[in-house]
PDB file of C-alpha atoms in Angstrom:
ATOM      1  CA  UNK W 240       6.162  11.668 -24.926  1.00  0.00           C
ATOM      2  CA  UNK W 241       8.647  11.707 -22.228  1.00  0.00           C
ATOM      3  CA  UNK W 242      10.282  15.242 -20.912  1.00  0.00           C
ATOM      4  CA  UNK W 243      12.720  15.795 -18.410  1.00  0.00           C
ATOM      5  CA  UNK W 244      12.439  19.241 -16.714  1.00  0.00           C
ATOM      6  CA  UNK W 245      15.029  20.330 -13.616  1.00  0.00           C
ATOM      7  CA  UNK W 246      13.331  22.539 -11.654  1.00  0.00           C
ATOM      8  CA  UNK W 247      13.836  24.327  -7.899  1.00  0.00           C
ATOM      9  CA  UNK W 248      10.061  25.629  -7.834  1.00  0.00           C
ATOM     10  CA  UNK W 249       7.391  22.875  -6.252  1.00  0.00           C
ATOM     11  CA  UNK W 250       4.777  24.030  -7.630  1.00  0.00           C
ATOM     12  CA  UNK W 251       5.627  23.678 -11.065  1.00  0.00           C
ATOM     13  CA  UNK W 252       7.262  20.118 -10.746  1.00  0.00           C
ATOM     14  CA  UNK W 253       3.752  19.031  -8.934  1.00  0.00           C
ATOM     15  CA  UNK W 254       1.712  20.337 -11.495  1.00  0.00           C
ATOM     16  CA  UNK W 255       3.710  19.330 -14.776  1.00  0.00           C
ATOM     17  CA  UNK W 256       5.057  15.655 -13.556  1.00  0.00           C
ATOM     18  CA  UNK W 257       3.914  12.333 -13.724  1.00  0.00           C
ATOM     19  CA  UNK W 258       7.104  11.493 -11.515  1.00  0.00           C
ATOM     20  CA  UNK W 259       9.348  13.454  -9.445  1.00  0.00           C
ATOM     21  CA  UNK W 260      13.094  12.947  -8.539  1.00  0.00           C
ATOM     22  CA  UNK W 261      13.984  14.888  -5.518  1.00  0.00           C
ATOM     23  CA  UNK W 262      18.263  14.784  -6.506  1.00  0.00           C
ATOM     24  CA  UNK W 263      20.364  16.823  -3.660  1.00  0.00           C
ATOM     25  CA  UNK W 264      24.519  16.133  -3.361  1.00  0.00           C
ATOM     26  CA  UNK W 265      24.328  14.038  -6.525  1.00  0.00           C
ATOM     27  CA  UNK W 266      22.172  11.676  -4.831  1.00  0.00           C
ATOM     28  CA  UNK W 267      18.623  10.110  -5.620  1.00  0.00           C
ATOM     29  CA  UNK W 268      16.712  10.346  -2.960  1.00  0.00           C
ATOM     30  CA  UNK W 269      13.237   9.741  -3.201  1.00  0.00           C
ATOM     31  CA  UNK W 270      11.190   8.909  -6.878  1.00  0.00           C
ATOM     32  CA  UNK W 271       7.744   9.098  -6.839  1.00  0.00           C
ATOM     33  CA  UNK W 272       4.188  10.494  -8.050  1.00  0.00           C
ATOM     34  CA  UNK W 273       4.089  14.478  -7.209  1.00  0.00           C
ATOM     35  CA  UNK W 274       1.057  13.250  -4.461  1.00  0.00           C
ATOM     36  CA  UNK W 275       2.919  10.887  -2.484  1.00  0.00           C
ATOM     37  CA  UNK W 276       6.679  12.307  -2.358  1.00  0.00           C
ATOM     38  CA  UNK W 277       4.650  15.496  -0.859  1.00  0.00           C
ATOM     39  CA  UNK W 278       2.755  13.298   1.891  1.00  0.00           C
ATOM     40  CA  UNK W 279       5.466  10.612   2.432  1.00  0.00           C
ATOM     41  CA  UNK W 280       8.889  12.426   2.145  1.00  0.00           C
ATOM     42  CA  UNK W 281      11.874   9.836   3.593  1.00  0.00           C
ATOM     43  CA  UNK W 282      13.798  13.003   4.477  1.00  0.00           C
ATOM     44  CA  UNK W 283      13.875  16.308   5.264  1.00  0.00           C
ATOM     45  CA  UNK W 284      15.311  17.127   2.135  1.00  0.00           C
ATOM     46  CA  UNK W 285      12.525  15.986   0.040  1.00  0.00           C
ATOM     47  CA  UNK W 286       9.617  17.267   2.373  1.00  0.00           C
ATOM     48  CA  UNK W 287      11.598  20.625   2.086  1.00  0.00           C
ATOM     49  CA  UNK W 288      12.029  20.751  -1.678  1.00  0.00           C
ATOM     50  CA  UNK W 289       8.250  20.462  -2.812  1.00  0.00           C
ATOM     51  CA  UNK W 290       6.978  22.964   0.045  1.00  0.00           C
ATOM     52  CA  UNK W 291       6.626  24.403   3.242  1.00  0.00           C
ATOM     53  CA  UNK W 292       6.533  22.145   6.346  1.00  0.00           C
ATOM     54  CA  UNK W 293       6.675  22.278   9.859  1.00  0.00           C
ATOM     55  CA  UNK W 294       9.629  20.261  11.373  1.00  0.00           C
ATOM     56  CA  UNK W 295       9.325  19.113  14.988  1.00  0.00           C
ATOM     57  CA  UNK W 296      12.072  17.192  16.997  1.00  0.00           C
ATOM     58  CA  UNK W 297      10.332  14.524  19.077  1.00  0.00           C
ATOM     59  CA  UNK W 298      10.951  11.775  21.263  1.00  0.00           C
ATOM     60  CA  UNK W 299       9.503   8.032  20.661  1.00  0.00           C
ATOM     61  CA  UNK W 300       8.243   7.201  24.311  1.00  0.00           C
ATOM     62  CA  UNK W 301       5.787   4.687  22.911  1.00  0.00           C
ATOM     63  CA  UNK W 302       5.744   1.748  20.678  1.00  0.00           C
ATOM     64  CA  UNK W 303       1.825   0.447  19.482  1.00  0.00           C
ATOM     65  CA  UNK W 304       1.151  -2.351  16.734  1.00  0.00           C
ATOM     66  CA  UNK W 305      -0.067   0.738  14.673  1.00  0.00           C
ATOM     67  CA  UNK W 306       2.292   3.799  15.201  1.00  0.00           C
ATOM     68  CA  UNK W 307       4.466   4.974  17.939  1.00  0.00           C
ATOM     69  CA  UNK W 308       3.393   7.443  20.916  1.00  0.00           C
ATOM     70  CA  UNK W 309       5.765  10.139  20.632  1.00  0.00           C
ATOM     71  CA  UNK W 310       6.868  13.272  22.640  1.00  0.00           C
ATOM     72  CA  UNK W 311       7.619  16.901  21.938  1.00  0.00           C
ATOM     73  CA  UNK W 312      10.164  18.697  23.570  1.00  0.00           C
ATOM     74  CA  UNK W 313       8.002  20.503  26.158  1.00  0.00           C
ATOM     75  CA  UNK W 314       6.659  16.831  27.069  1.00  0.00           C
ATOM     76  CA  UNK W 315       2.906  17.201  25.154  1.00  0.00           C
ATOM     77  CA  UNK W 316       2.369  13.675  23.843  1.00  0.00           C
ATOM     78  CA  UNK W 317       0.918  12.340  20.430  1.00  0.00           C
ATOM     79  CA  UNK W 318       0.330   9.280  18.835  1.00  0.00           C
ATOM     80  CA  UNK W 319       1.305   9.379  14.941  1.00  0.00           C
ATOM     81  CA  UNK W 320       1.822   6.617  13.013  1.00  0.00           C
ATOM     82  CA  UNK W 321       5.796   5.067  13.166  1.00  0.00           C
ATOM     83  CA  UNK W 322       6.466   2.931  10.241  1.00  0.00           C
ATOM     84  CA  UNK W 323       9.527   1.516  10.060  1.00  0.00           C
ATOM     85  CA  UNK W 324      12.592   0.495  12.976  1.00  0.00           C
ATOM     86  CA  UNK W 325      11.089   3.122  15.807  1.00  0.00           C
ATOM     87  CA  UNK W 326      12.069   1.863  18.913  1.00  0.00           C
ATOM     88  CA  UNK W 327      11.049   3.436  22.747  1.00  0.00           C
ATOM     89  CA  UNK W 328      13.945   6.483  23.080  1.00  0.00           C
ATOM     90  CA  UNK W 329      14.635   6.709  19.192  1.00  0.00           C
ATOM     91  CA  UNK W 330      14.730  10.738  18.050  1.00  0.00           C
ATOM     92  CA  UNK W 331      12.550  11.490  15.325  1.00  0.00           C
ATOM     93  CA  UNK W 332      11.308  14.621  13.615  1.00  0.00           C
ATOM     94  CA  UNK W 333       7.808  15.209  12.715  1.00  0.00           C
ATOM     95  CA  UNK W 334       6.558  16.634   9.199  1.00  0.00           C
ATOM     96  CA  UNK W 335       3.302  18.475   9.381  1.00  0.00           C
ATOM     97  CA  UNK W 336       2.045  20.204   6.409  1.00  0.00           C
ATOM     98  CA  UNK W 337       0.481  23.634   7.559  1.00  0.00           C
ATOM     99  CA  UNK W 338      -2.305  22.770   5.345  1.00  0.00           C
ATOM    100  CA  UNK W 339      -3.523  19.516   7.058  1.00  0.00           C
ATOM    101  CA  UNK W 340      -3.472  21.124  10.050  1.00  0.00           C
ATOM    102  CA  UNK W 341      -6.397  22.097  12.383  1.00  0.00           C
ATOM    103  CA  UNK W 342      -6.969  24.368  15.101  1.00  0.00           C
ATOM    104  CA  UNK W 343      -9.378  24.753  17.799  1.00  0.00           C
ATOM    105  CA  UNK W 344     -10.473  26.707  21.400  1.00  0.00           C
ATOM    106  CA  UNK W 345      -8.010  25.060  23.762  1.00  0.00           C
ATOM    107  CA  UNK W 346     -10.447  23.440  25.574  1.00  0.00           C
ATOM    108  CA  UNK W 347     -12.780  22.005  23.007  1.00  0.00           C
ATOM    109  CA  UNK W 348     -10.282  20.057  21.591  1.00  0.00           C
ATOM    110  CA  UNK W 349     -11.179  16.518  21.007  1.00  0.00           C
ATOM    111  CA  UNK W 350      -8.259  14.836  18.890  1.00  0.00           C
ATOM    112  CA  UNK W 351      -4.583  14.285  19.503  1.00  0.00           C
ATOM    113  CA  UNK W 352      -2.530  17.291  19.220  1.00  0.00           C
ATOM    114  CA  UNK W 353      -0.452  19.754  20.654  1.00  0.00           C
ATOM    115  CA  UNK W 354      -1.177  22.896  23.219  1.00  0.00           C
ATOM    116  CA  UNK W 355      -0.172  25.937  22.522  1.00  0.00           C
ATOM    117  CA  UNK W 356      -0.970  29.839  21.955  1.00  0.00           C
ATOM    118  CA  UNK W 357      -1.318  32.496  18.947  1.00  0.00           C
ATOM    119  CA  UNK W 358       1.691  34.114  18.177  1.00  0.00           C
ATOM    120  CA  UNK W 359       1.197  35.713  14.802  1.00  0.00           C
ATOM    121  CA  UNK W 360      -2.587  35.767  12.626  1.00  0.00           C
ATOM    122  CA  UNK W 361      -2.363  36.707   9.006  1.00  0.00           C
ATOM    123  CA  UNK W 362      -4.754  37.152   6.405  1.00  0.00           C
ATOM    124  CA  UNK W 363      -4.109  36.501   2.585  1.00  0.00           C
ATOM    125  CA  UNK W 364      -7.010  37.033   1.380  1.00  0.00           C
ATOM    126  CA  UNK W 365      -8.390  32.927   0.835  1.00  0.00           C
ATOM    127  CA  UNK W 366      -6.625  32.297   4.042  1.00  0.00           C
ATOM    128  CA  UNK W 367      -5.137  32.904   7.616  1.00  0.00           C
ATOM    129  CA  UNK W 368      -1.816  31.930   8.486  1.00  0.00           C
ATOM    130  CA  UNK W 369      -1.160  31.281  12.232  1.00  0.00           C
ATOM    131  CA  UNK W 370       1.605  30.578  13.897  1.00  0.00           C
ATOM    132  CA  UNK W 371       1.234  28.762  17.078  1.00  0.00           C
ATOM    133  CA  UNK W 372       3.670  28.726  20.260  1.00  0.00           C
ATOM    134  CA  UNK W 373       3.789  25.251  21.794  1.00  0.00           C
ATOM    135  CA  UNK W 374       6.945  25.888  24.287  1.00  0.00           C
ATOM    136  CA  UNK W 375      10.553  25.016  24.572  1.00  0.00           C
ATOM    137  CA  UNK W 376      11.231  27.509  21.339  1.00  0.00           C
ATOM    138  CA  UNK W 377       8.924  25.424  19.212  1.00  0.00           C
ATOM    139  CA  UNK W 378       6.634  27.001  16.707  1.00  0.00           C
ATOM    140  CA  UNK W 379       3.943  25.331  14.225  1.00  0.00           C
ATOM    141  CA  UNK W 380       2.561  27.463  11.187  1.00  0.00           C
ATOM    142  CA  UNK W 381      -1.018  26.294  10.545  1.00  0.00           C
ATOM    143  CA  UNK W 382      -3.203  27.658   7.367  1.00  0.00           C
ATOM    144  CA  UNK W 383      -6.824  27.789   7.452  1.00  0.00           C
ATOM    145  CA  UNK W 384      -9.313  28.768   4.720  1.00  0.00           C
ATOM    146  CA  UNK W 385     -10.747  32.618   5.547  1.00  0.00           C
ATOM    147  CA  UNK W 386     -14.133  31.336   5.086  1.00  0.00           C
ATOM    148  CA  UNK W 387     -13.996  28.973   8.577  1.00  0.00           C
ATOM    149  CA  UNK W 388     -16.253  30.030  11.331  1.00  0.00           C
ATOM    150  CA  UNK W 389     -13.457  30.280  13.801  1.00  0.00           C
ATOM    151  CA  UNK W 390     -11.055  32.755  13.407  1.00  0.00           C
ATOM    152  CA  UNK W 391      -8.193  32.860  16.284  1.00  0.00           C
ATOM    153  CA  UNK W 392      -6.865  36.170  18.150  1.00  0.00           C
ATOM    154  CA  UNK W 393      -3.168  37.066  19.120  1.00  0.00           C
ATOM    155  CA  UNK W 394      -2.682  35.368  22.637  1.00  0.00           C
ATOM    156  CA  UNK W 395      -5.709  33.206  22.656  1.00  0.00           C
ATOM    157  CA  UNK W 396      -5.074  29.314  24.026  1.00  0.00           C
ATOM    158  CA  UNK W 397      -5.702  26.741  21.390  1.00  0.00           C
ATOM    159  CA  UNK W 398      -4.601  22.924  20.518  1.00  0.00           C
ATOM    160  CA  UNK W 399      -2.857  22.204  17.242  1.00  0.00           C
ATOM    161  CA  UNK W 400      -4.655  19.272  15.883  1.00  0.00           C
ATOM    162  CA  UNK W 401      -2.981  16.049  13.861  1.00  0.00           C
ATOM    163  CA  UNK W 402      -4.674  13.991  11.531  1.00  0.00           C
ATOM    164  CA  UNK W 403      -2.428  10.609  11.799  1.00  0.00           C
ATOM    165  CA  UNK W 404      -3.132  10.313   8.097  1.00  0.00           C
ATOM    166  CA  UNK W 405      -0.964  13.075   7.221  1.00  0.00           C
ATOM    167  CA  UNK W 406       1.568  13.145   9.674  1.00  0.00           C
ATOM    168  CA  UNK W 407       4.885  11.717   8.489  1.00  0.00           C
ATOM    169  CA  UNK W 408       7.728  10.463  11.157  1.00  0.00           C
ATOM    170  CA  UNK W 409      11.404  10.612  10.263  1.00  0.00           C
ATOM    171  CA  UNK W 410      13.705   9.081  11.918  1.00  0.00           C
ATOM    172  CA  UNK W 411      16.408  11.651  12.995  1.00  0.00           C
ATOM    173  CA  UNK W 412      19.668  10.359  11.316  1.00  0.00           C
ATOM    174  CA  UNK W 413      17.810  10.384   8.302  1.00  0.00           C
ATOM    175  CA  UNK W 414      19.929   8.538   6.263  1.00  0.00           C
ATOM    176  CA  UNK W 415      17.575   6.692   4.112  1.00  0.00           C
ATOM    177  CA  UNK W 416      18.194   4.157   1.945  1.00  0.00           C
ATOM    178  CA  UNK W 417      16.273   5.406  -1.573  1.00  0.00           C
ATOM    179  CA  UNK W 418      13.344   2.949  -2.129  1.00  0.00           C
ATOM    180  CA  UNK W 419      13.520   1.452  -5.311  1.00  0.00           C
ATOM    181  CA  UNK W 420      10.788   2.278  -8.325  1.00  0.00           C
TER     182      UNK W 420
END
């Protein structure tokens, strides 16, 4: 049986659809399973309707057969994957689910990622939410499951770490065209 339901809350659209059709201005702008609008948005718009996201302006400084090194606005460098017409100077925004985030002691990080220091620690119970300062008026909210070993302090120096599996890379006109299916 097919149902349409037009809904503003995520969560219920991700748990009750097959399909999703993120619709903003009149326009279509992304159809898709619940699982990969969330991880793949094509715009800020859709990343921001099915949840909470960081949003960071970067810099492409770096083009690879596989991805695209690119550059925050403080200067820290990360690779990510860059599908689609990145070129060396393009603008681009970076999507980074607080979820799939990591963080670790400053210097025991291992993996790409981004400096920075704790700005804000709270605990809800099955988890902490951080917010970490990584310069030039840039902050990234990372969530972590209370029952991790590590558990960060106001002030201390850590790395924000990115899994290039679940970082997305917009470019920063985002004027998408709407892929069809």
């Amino acid at each position: 049986m097919t149902t349409i339901c037009a809904t503003r809350d995520a969560a219920d659209a991700m748990a009750l659809s097959d399909r999703i059709a993120i619709v903003a201005g009149g326009r279509l702008l992304q159809v898709g399973d619940p699982e990969s609008l969330y991880r793949w948005p094509v715009s800020r718009v859709v990343a921001e309707a099915l949840g909470p996201a960081n949003f960071l302006p970067v810099r492409v400084v770096e083009v690879r057969d596989l991805g695209v090194v690119v550059e925050t606005r403080r200067g820290d460098r990360v690779p990510v994957p860059g599908i689609g017409a990145f070129r060396e100077g393009s603008r681009g925004l970076l999507v980074l689910r607080p979820e799939t985030l990591s963080i670790t002691e400053a210097a025991m990080a291992r993996g790409p990622g981004i400096p920075g220091q704790v700005a804000l620690r709270v605990f809800e119970g099955a988890r902490y939410v951080y917010e970490i300062d990584i310069g030039a008026g840039d902050a990234v909210r990372v969530e972590r499951p209370a029952a991790e070993a590590s558990i960060f302090r106001l002030g201390d120096r850590v790395r924000v770490e990115i899994s290039s599996d679940m970082v997305v890379l917009l470019p920063d006109d985002l004027t998408v065209p709407v892929p069809a299916g």
